[in-house]
Short mmCIF file of C-alpha atoms in Angstrom, two decimals:
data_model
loop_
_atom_site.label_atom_id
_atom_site.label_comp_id
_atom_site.label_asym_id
_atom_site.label_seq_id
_atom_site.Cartn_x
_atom_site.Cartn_y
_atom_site.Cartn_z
CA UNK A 1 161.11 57.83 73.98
CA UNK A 2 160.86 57.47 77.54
CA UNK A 3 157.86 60.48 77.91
CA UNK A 4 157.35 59.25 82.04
CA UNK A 5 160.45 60.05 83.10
CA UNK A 6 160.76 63.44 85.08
CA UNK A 7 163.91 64.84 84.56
CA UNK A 8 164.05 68.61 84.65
CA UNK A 9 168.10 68.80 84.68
CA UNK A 10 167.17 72.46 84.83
CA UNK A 11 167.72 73.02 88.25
CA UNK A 12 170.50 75.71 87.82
CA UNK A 13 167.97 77.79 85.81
CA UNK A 14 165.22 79.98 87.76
CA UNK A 15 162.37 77.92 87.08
CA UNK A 16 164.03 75.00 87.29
CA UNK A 17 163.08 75.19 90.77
CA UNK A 18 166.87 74.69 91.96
CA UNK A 19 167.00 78.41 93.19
CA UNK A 20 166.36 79.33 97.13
CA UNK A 21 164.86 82.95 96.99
CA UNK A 22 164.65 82.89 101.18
CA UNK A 23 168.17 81.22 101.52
CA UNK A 24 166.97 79.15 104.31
CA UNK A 25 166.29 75.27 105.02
CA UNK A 26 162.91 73.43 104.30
CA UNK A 27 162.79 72.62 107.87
CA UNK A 28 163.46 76.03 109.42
CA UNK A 29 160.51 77.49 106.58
CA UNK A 30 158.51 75.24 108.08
CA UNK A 31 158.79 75.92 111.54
CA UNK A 32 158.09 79.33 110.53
CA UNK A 33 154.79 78.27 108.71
CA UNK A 34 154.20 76.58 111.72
CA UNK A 35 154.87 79.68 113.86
CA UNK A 36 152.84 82.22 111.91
CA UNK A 37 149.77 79.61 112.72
CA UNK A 38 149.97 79.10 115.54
CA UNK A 39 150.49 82.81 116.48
CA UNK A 40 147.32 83.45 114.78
CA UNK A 41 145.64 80.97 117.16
CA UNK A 42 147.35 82.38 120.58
CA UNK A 43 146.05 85.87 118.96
CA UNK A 44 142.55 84.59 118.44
CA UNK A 45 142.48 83.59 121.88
CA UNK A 46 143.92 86.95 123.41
CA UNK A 47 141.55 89.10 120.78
CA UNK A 48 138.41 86.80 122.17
CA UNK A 49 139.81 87.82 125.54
CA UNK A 50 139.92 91.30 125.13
CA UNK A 51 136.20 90.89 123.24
CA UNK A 52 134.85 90.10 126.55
CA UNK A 53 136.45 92.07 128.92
CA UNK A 54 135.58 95.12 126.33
CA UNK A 55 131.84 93.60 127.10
CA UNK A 56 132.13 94.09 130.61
CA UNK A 57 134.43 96.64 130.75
CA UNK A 58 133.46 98.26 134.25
CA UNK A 59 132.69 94.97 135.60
CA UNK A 60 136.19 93.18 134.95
CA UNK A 61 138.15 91.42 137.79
CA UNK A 62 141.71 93.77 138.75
CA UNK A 63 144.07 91.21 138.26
CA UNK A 64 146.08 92.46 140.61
CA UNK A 65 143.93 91.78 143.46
CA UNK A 66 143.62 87.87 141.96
CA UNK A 67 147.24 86.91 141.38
CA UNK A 68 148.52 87.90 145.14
CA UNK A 69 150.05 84.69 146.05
CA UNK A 70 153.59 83.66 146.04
CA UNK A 71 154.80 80.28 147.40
CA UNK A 72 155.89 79.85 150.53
CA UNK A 73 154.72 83.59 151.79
CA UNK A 74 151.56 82.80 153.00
CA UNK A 75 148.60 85.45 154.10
CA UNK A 76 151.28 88.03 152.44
CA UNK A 77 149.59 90.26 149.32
CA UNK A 78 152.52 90.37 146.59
CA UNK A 79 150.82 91.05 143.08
CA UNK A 80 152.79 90.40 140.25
CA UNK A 81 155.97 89.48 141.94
CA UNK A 82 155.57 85.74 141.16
CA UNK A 83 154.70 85.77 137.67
CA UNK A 84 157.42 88.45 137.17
CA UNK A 85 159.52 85.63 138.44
CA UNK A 86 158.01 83.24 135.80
CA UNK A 87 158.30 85.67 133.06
CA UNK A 88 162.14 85.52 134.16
CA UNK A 89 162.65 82.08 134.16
CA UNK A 90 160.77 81.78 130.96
CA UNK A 91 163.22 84.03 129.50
CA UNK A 92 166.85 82.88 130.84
CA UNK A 93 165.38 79.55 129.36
CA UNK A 94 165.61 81.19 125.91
CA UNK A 95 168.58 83.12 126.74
CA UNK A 96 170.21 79.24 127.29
CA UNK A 97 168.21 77.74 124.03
CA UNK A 98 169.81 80.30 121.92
CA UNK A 99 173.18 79.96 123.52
CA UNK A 100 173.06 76.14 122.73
CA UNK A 101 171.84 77.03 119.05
CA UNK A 102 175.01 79.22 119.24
CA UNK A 103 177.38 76.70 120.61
CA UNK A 104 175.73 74.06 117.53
CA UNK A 105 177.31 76.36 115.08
CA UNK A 106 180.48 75.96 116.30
CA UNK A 107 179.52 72.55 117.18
CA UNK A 108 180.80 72.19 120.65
CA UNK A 109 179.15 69.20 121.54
CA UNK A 110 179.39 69.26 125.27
CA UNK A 111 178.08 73.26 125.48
CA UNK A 112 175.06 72.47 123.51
CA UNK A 113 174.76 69.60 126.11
CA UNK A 114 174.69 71.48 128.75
CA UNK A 115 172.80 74.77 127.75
CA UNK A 116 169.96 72.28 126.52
CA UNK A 117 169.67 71.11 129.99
CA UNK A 118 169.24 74.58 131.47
CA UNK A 119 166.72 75.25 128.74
CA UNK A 120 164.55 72.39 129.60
CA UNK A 121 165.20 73.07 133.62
CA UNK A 122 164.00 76.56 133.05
CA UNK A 123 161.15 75.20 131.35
CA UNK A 124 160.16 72.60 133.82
CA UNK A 125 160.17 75.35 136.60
CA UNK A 126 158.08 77.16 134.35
CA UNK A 127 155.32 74.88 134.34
CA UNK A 128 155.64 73.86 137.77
CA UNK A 129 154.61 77.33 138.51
CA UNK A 130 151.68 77.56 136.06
CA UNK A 131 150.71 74.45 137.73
CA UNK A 132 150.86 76.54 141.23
CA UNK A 133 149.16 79.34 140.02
CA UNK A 134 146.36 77.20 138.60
CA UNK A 135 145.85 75.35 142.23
CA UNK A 136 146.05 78.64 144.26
CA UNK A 137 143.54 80.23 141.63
CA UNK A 138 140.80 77.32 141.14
CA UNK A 139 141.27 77.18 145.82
CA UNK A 140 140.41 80.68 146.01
CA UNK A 141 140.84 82.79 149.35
CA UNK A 142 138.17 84.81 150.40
CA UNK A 143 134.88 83.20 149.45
CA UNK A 144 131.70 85.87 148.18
CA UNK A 145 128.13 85.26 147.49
CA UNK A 146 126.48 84.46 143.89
CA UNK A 147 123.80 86.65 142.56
CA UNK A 148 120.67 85.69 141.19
CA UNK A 149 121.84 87.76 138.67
CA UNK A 150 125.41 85.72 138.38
CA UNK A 151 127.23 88.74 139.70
CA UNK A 152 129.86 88.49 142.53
CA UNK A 153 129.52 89.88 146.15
CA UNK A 154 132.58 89.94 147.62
CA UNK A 155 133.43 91.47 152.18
CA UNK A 156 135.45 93.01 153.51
CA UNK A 157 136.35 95.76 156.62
CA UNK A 158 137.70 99.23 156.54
CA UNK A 159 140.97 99.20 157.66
CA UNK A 160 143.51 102.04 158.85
CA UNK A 161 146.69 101.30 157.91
CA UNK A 162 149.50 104.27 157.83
CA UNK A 163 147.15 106.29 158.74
CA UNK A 164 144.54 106.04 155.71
CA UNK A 165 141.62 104.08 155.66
CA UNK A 166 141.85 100.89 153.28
CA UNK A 167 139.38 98.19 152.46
CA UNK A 168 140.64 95.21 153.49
CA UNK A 169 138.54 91.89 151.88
CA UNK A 170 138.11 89.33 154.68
CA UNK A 171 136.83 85.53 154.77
CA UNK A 172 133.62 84.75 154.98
CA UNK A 173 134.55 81.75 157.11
CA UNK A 174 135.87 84.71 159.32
CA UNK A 175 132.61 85.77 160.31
CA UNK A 176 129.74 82.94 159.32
CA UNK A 177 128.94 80.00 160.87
CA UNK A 178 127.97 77.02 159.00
CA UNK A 179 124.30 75.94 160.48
CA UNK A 180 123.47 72.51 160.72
CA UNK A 181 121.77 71.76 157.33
CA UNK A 182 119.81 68.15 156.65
CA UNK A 183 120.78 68.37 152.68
CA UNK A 184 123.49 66.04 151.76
CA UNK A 185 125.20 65.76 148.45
CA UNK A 186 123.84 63.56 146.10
CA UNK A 187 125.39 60.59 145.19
CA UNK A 188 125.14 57.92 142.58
CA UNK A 189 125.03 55.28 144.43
CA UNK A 190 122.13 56.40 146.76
CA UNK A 191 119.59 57.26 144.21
CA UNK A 192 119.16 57.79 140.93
CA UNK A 193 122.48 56.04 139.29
CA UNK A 194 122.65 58.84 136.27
CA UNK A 195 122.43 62.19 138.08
CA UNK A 196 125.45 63.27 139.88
CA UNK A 197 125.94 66.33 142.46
CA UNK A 198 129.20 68.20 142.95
CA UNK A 199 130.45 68.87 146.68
CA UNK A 200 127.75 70.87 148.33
CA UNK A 201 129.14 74.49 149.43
CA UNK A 202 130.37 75.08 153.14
CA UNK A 203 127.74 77.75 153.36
CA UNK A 204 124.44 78.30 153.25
CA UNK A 205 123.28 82.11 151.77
CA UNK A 206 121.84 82.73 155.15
CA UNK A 207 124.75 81.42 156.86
CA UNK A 208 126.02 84.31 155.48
CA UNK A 209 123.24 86.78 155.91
CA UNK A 210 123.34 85.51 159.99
CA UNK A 211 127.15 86.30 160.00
CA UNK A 212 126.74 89.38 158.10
CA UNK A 213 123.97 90.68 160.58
CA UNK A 214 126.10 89.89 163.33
CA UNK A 215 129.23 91.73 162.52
CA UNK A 216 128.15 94.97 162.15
CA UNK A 217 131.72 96.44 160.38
CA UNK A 218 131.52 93.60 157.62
CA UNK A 219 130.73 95.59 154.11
CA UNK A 220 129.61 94.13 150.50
CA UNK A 221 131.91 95.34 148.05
CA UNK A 222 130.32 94.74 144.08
CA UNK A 223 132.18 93.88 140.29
CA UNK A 224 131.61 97.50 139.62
CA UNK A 225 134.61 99.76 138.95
CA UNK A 226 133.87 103.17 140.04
CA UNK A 227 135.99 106.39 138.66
CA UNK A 228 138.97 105.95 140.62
CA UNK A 229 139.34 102.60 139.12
CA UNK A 230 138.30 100.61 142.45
CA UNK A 231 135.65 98.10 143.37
CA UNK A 232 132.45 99.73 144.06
CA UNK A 233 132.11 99.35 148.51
CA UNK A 234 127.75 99.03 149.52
CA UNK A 235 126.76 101.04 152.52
CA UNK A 236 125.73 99.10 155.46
CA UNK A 237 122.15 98.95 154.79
CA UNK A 238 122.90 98.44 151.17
CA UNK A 239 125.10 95.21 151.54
CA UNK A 240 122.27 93.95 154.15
CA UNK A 241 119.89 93.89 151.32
CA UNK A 242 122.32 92.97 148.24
CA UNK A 243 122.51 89.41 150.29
CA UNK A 244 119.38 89.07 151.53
CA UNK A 245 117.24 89.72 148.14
CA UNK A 246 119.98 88.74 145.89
CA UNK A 247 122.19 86.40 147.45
CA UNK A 248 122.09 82.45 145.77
CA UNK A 249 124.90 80.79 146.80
CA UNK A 250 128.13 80.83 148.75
CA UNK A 251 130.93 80.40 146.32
CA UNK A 252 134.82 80.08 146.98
CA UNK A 253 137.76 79.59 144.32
CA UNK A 254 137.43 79.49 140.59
CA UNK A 255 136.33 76.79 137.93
CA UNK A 256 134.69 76.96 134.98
CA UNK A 257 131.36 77.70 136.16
CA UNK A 258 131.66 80.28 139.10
CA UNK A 259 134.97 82.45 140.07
CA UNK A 260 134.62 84.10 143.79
CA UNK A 261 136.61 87.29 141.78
CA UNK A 262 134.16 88.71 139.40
CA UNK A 263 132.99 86.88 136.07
CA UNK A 264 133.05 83.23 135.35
CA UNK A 265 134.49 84.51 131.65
CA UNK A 266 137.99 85.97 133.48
CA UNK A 267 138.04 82.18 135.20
CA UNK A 268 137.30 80.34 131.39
CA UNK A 269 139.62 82.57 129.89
CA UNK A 270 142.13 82.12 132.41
CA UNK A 271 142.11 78.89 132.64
CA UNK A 272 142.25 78.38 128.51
CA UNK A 273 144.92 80.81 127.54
CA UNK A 274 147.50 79.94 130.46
CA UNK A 275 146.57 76.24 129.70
CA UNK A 276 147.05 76.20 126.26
CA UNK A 277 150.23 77.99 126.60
CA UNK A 278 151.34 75.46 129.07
CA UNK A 279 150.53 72.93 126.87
CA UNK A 280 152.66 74.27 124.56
CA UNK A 281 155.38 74.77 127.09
CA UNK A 282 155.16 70.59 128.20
CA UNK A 283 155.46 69.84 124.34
CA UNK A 284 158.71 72.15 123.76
CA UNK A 285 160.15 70.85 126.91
CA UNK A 286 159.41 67.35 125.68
CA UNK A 287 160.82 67.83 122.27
CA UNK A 288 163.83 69.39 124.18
CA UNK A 289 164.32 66.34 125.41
CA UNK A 290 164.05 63.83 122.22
CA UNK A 291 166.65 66.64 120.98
CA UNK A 292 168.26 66.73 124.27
CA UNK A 293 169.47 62.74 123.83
CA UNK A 294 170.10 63.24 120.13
CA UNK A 295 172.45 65.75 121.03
CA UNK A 296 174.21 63.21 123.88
CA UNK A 297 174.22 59.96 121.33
CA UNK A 298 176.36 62.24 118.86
CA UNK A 299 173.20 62.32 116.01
CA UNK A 300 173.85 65.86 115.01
CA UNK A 301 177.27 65.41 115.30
CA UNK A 302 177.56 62.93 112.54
CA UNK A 303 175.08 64.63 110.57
CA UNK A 304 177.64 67.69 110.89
CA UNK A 305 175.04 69.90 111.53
CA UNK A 306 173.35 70.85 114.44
CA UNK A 307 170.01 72.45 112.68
CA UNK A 308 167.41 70.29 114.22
CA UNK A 309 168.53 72.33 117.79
CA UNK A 310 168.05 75.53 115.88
CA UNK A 311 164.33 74.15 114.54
CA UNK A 312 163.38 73.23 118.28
CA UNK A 313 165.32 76.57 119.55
CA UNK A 314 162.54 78.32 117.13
CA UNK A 315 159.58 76.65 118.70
CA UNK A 316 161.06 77.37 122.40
CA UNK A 317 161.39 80.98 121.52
CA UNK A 318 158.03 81.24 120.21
CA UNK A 319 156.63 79.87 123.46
CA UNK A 320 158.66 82.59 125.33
CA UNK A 321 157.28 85.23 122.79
CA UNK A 322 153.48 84.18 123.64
CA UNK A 323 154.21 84.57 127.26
CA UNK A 324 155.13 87.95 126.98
CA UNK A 325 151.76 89.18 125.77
CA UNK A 326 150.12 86.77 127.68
CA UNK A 327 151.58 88.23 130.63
CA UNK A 328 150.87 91.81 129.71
CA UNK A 329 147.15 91.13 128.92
CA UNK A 330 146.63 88.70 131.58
CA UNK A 331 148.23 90.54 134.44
CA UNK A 332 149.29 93.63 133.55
CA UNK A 333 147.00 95.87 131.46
CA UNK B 1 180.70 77.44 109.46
CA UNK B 2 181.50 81.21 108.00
CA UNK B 3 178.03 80.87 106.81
CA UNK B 4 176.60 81.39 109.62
CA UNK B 5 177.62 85.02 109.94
CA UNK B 6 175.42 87.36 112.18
CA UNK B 7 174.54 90.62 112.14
CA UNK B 8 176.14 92.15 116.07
CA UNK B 9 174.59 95.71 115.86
CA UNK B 10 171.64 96.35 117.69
CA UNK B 11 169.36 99.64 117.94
CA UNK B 12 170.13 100.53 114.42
CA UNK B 13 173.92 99.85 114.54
CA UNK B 14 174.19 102.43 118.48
CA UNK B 15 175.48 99.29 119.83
CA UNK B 16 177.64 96.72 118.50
CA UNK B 17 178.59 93.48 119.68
CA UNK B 18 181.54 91.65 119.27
CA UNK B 19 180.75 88.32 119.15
CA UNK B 20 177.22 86.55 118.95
CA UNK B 21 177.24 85.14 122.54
CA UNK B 22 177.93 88.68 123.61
CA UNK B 23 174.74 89.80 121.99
CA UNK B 24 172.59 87.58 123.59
CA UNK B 25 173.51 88.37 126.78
CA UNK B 26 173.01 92.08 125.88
CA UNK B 27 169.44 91.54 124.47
CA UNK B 28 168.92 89.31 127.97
CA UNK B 29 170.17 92.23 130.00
CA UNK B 30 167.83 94.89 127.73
CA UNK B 31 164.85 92.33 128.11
CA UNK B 32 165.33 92.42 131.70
CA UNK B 33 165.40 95.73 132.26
CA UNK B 34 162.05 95.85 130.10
CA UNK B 35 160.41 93.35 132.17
CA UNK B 36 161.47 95.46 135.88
CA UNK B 37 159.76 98.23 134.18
CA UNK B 38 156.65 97.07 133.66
CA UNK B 39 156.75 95.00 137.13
CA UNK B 40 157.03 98.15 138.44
CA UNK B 41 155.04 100.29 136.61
CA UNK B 42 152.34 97.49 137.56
CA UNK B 43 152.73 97.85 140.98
CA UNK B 44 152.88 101.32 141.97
CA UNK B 45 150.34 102.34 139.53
CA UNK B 46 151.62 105.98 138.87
CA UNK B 47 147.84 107.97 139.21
CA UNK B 48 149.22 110.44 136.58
CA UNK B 49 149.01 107.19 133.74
CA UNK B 50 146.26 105.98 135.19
CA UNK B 51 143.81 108.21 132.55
CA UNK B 52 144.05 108.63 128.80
CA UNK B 53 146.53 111.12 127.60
CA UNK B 54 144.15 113.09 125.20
CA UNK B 55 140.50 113.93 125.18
CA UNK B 56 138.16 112.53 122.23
CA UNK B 57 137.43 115.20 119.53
CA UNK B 58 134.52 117.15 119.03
CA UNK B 59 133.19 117.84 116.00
CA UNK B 60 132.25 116.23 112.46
CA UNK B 61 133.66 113.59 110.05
CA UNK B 62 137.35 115.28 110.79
CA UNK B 63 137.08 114.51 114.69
CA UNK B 64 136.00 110.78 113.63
CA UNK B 65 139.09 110.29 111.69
CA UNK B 66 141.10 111.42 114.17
CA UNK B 67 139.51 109.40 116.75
CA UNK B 68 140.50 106.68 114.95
CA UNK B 69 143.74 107.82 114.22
CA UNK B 70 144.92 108.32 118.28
CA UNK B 71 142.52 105.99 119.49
CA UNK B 72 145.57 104.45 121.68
CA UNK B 73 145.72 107.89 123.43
CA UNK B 74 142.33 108.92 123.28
CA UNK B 75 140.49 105.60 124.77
CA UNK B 76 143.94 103.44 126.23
CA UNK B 77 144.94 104.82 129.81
CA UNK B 78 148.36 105.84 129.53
CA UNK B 79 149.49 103.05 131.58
CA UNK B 80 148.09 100.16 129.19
CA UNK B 81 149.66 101.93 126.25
CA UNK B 82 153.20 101.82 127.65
CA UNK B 83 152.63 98.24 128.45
CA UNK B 84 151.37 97.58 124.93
CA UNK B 85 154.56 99.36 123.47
CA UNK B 86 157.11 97.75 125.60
CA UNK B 87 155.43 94.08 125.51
CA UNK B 88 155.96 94.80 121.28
CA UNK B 89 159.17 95.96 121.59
CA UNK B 90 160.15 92.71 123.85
CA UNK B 91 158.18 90.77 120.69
CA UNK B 92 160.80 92.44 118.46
CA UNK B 93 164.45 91.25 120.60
CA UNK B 94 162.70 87.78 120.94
CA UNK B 95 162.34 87.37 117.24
CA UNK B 96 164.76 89.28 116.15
CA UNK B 97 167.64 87.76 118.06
CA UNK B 98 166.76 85.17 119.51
CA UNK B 99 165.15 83.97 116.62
CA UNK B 100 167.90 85.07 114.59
CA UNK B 101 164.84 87.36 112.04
CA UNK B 102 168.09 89.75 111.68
CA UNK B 103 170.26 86.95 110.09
CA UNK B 104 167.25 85.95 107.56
CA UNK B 105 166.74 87.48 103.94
CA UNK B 106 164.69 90.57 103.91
CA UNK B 107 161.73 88.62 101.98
CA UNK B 108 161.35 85.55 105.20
CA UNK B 109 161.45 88.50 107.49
CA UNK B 110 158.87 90.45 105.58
CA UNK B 111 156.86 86.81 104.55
CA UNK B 112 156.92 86.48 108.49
CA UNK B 113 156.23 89.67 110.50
CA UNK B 114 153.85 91.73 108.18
CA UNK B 115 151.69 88.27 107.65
CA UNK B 116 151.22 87.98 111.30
CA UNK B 117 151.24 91.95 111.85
CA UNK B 118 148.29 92.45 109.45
CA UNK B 119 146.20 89.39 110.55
CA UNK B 120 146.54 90.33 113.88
CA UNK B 121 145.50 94.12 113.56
CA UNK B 122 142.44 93.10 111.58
CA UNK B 123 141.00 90.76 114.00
CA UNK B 124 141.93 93.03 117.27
CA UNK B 125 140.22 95.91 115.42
CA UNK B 126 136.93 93.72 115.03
CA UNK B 127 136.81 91.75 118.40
CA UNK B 128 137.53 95.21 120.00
CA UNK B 129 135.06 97.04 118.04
CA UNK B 130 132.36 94.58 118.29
CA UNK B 131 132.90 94.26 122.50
CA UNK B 132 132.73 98.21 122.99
CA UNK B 133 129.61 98.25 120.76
CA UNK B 134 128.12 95.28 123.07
CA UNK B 135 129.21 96.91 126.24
CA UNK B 136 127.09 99.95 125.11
CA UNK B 137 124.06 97.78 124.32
CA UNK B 138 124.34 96.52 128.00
CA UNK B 139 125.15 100.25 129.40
CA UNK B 140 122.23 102.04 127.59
CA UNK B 141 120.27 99.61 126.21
CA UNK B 142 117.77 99.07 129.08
CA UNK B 143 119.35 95.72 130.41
CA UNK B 144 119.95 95.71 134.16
CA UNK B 145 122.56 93.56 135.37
CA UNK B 146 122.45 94.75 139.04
CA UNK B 147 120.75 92.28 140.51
#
């Protein structure tokens, strides 16, 4: 009589809804839900990237000539080798995630312990680095000059080195001098309260001109990519008359707004994909350690399973797996 | 936990593991190996790569198709391609080991990759299509940018 009362006591039969077609937990299918989603995001993001630099195809930045920094080797050029180094860590980090998924299995307390803590070392170094590379990138190290028409003009010398002659880009601190100037930055609290100024730049456009005109082996190179694949180098007279007619401001570093490399979009872009994926990175490596304590107060142990390590060992991966093809569309192709 | 059986072969069943530990360090070690590749690849730049491998056909609706068709080797430089293929194969060890895809049933794996496979083709296809189309407004559509 009782019609409320929900009580298949089917679930042996195949609609019962007692059968497991993908033999695998509820919380595992959801990571995997989770996964698929948020790889669709990270390949919106890389897809909107490669939109753009499709737009300005010959115009691009060489990512090689951005990324030349490595800590502690100053005024040294070494592309790639540091986020090869990254890529590394990022990987012996999943390399000790799945050992500790591994040593759950055969639940080995103490080795699932200790691999977690590599896994979330690896992963702090990991971020530490983005952080770096961030800094370095948004500093800048040459300085160039702003178009009126938003396009970057960047010096440099020719050079001989081994006996063939190389352009070499140089500072413009190197050769202008900052003129006395009576504009000071605007501040809120010496006129009007609402409208605020960011720091004034350390050059003026004919600073630059002046230190151009007086350094006669000082060349303009442009964003254009000619047919061997390099920067585009202005004759003399040319790159007299690219900063005098064209010339708007002295710019140095990276932000949203400007980028002293080429086109604000390659800073935005930048700056959004490697941040977002560090984002995710500081999340896993928090979770890590929620799971990381778990795994020390003997929760998993008296649940006599250690799945919830597998479920963050998924995520961790994933993070690793974005890298990859952040790292070959960021910095390599 | 003889659930928890894995499958130790790798590249087909070539190479077989003998325990599961033993595998990971073997994808690692293949990973690695990927990685010092394309580091190096990145930094000497062979010049032969540096240009697509094939030239675009000439002709009618047949030359379109097969534009399409090798488009990575008509419009990709050679360099960028291998780069592509490696970074996918390094996608495959990553989720197929590490995230234990091998060990799942053959409907989660399918359920999984060909979701993301398919979404992801589509919307490359599009964003690509719709940048090079762009780029040629800019390029011979009378807008100067040098300036």
């Amino acid at each position: 009589m009782n019609s409320t009362l929900v009580s298949t006591g089917t679930e042996e039969k195949i609609w019962g809804g007692g059968n497991q077609p993908l033999k695998s937990s509820y919380g595992k299918l959801m990571m995997w839900f989770f996964i698929v989603s948020d790889a669709l995001t990270f390949s919106g993001f890389l897809a909107a990237y490669g939109f753009s630099r499709f737009k300005f195809i010959d115009y691009w930045p060489i990512a090689d000539e951005v990324f030349t920094h490595v800590p502690f080797l100053h005024g040294q050029e070494l592309p790639m080798i540091y986020v090869a180094f990254m890529t590394f860590i990022l990987i012996m980090s999943s390399v000790t995630m799945v050992l500790a998924v591994d040593a759950g299995h055969e639940m080995k307390k103490n080795k699932v312990i200790w691999y977690m803590f590599f896994t979330i070392i690896g992963g702090a170094i990991f971020v530490g680095s983005q952080a770096w590379e961030w800094a370095t990138f948004i500093q800048g190290d040459y300085g160039a000059v702003q178009t009126k028409g938003g396009n970057i003009l960047q010096f440099g010398t020719y050079k001989t080195i081994d006996g063939e002659e190389v352009f070499k880009r140089i500072s413009v601190e190197d050769f202008a001098t900052a003129s006395h100037t009576e504009r000071v930055q605007h501040e809120n609290k010496n006129g009007l309260w609402f409208v605020d100024e960011s720091a004034l730049p350390a050059f003026s456009v004919s600073d630059v001109l002046h230190g151009l005109e007086s350094h006669p082996e000082v060349l303009v190179r442009t964003q254009t990519i000619n047919e061997e694949g390099e920067k585009t180098v202005l004759s003399r007279a040319a790159s007299l008359e690219q900063v005098k007619n064209n010339g708007r401001r002295y710019v140095k570093g990276a932000n949203l707004e400007v980028n002293e490399y080429g086109t604000p979009l390659f800073a935005d872009f930048f700056f959004f994909i490697t941040g977002f994926h560090g984002f995710h990175v500081l999340s896993g490596v928090v979770i890590n350690i929620i799971i990381f304590f778990n795994v020390i107060i003997g929760t998993y142990e008296r649940r006599k399973n250690y799945e919830m390590v597998e479920k963050v060992g998924l995520y961790w991966h994933f993070v690793d797996l974005v890298w990859v093809f952040v790292f070959t569309f960021f910095y390599l192709v | 936990m003889a659930a928890h059986a894995h499958k130790l072969e790798i590249f087909r069943g070539l190479i077989k593991f003998k325990s599961n530990t033993q595998k990971i360090w073997g994808v690692l070690l293949l990973l690695s190996i990927i990685t010092a590749v394309e580091v190096v690849l990145g930094i000497y730049k062979p010049a032969s790569l540096m240009t697509p491998s094939m030239s675009p056909f000439e002709g009618g609706f047949g030359a379109l198709l097969g534009n399409i068709i090798f488009s990575g080797f008509i419009y990709t430089k050679s360099l960028n391609l291998i780069f592509i293929v490696l970074t996918i194969i390094k996608a495959y060890y990553i989720t197929w080991d590490f995230m234990h895809m091998r060990d799942e049933t053959k409907s989660l794996r399918r359920l999984v990759a060909w979701t993301v496979v398919f979404l992801i083709c589509y919307l490359v296809f599009i964003l690509l299509q719709e940048g090079g189309y762009i780029e040629s407004v800019y390029t011979n559509g009378y807008v100067k940018r040098d300036f």
